Short mmCIF file of C-alpha atoms in Angstrom, two decimals:
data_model
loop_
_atom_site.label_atom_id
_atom_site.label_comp_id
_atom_site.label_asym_id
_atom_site.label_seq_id
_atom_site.Cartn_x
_atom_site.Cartn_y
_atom_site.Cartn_z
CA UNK A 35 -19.62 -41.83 32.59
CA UNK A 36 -21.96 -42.92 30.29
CA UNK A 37 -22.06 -41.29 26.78
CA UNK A 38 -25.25 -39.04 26.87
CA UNK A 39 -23.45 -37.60 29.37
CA UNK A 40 -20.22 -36.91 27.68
CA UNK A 41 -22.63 -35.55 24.48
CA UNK A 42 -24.04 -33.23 27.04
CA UNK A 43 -20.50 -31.91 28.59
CA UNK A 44 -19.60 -31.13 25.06
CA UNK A 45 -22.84 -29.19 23.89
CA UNK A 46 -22.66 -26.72 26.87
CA UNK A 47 -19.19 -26.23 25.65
CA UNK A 48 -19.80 -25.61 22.65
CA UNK A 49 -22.44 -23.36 23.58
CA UNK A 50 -20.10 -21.42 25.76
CA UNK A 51 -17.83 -20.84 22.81
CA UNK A 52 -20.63 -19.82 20.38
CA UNK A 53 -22.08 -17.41 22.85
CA UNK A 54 -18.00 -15.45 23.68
CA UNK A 55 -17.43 -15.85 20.09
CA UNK A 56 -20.70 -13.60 19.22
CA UNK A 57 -20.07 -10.97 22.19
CA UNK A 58 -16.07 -10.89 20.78
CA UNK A 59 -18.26 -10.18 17.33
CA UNK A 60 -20.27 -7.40 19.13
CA UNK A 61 -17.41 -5.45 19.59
CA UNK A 62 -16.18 -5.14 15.63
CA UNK A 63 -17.00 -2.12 14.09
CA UNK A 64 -16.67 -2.09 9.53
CA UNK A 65 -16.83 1.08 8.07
CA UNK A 66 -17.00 1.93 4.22
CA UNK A 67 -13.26 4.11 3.80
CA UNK A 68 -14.09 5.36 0.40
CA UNK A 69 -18.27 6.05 0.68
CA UNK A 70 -19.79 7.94 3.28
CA UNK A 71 -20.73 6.96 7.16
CA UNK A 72 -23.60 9.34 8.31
CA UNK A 73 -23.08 11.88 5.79
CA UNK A 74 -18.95 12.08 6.42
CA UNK A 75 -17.21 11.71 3.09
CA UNK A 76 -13.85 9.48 3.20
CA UNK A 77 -12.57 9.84 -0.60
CA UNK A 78 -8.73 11.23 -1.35
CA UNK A 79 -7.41 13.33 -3.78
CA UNK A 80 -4.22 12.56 -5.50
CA UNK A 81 -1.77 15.32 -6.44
CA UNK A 82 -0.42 15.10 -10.51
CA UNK A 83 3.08 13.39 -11.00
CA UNK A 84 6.25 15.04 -11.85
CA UNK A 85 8.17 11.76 -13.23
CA UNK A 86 7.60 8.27 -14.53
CA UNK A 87 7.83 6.67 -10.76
CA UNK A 88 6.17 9.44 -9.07
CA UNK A 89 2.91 8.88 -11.67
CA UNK A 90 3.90 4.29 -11.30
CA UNK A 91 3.28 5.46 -7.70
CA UNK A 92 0.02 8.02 -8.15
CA UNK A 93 -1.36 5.11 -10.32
CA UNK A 94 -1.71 2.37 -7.63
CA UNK A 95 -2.97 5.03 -4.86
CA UNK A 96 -5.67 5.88 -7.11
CA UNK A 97 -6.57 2.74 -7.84
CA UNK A 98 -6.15 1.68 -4.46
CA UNK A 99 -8.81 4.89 -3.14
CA UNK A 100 -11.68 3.64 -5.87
CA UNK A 101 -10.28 5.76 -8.85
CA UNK A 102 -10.17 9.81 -9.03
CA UNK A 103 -11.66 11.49 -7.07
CA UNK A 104 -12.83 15.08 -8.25
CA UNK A 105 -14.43 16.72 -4.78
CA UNK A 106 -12.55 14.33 -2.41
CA UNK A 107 -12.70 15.09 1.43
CA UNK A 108 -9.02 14.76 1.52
CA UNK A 109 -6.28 15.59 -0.52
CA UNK A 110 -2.56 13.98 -1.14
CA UNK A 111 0.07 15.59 -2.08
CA UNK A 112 2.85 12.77 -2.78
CA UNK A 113 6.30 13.30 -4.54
CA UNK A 114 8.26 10.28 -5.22
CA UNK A 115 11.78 9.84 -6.40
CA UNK A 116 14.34 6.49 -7.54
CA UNK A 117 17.93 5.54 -7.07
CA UNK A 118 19.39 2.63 -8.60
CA UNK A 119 22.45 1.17 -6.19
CA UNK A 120 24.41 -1.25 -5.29
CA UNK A 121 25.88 -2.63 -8.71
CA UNK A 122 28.34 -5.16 -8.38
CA UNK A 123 30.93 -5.69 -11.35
CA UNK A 124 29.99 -8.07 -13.65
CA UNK A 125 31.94 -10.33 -15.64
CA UNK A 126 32.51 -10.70 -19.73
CA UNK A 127 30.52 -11.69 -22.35
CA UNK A 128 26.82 -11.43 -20.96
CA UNK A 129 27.34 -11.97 -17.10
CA UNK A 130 24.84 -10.18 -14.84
CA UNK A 131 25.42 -7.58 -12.47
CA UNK A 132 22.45 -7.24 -9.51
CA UNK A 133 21.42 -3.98 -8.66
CA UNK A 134 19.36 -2.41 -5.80
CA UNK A 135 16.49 0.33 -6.96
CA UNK A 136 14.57 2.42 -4.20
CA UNK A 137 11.86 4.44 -4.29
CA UNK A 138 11.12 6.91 -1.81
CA UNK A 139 7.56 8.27 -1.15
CA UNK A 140 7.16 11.52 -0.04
CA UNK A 141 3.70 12.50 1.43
CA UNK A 142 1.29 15.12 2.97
CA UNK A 143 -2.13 14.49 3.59
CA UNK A 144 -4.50 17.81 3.87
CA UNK A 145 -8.05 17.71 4.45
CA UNK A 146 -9.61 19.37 1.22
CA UNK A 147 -12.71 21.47 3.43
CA UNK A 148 -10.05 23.20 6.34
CA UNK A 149 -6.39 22.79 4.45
CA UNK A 150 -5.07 21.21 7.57
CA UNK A 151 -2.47 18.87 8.00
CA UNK A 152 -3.83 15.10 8.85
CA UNK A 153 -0.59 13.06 8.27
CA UNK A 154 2.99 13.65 6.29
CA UNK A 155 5.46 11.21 5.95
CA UNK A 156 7.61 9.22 4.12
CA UNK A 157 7.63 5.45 2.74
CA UNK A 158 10.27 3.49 0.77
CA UNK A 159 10.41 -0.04 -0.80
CA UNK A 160 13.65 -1.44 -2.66
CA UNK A 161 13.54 -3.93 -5.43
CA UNK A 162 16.35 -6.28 -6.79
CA UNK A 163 17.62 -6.62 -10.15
CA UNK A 164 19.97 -7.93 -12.50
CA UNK A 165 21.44 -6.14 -15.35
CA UNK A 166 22.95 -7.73 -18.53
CA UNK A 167 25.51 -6.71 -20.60
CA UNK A 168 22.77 -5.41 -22.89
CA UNK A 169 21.95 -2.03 -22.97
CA UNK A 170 18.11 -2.80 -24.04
CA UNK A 171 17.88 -5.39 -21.29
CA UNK A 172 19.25 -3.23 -18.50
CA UNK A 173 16.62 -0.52 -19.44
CA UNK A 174 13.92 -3.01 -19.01
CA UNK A 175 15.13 -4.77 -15.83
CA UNK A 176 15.68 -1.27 -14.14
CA UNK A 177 11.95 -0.03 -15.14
CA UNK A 178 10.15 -3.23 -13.74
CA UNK A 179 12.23 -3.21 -10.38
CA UNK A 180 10.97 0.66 -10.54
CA UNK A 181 7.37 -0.34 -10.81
CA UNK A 182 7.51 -3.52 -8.58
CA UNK A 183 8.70 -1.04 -5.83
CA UNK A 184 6.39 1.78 -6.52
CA UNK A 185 3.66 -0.40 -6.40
CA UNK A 186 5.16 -1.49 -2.60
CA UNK A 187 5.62 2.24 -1.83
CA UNK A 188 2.45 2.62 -2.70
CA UNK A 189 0.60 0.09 -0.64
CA UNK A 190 3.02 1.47 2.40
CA UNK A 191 1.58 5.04 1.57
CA UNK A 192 -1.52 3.98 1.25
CA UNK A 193 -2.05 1.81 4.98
CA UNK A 194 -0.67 5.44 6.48
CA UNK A 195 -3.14 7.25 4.82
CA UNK A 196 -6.09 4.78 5.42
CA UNK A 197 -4.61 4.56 9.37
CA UNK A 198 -4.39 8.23 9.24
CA UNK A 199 -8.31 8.36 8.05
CA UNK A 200 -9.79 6.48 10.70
CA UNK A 201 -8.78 8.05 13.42
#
């Protein structure tokens, strides 16, 4: 073979892939989730927080839907509670003990203009930690692994609800 013809082999190829890469292509569909498509609002509503995890929670999906939302087209009404687990005896003099904290995610998404049910459900998302002997520290450690697992729940919560949207 000589190597024009090679070059030309490889340029229909490449042509080929171009052309099922752009019908593939055809096919995708990208929709705005918190602006409007044709008129059809696709903001949320988050209910108010009854604890410090419930609002660590509330805080991420509302920064997650674009910010609050005063007439949304749907509203969520989300509960969220924490356990701390799992601590294994520590030692003296400053040895750690680890700990387990979960938060669960409670939710119920309504659509504000009929009050119907679109999607509940529940998420949950644990987060390690280790506790000192100081009473200070273990405060601390316990309220980040609280926020670094709401802000899990939250992302959980938040692909349901988005899933839950589109269809």
């Amino acid at each position: 073979m000589l190597s024009s013809e090679v070059a030309a082999a490889g340029w229909k190829s490449r042509c080929l892939a171009v052309g099922l890469g752009l019908v593939l292509l055809a096919g995708c569909q990208a929709r705005p989730l918190y602006g409007s498509v044709d008129g059809e609002k696709q903001s949320v509503s988050v209910s108010q927080a009854g604890s410090r995890v419930a609002q660590s929670v509330r805080n991420e999906l509302v920064l997650g839907f674009g910010g609050e939302q005063t007439e949304a087209a749907y509203q969520l009404n989300l509960s969220a509670t924490s356990t701390t687990s799992g601590i294994l005896p520590g030692g003296t003099d400053n040895e750690f003990s680890a700990a387990r904290v979960s938060v669960t995610a409670t939710y119920v998404l309504k659509s504000a203009a009929t009050g119907e049910t679109v999607k509940t459900g529940s998420r949950f998302a644990d987060a390690q930690l280790d506790l000192p002997s100081q009473q200070f520290a273990q405060v601390r450690a316990k309220i980040e692994a609280e926020d670094r697992a709401a802000r899990e729940v939250a992302a959980l919560v938040r692909a349901d609800v988005v899933a839950a949207i589109a269809r």
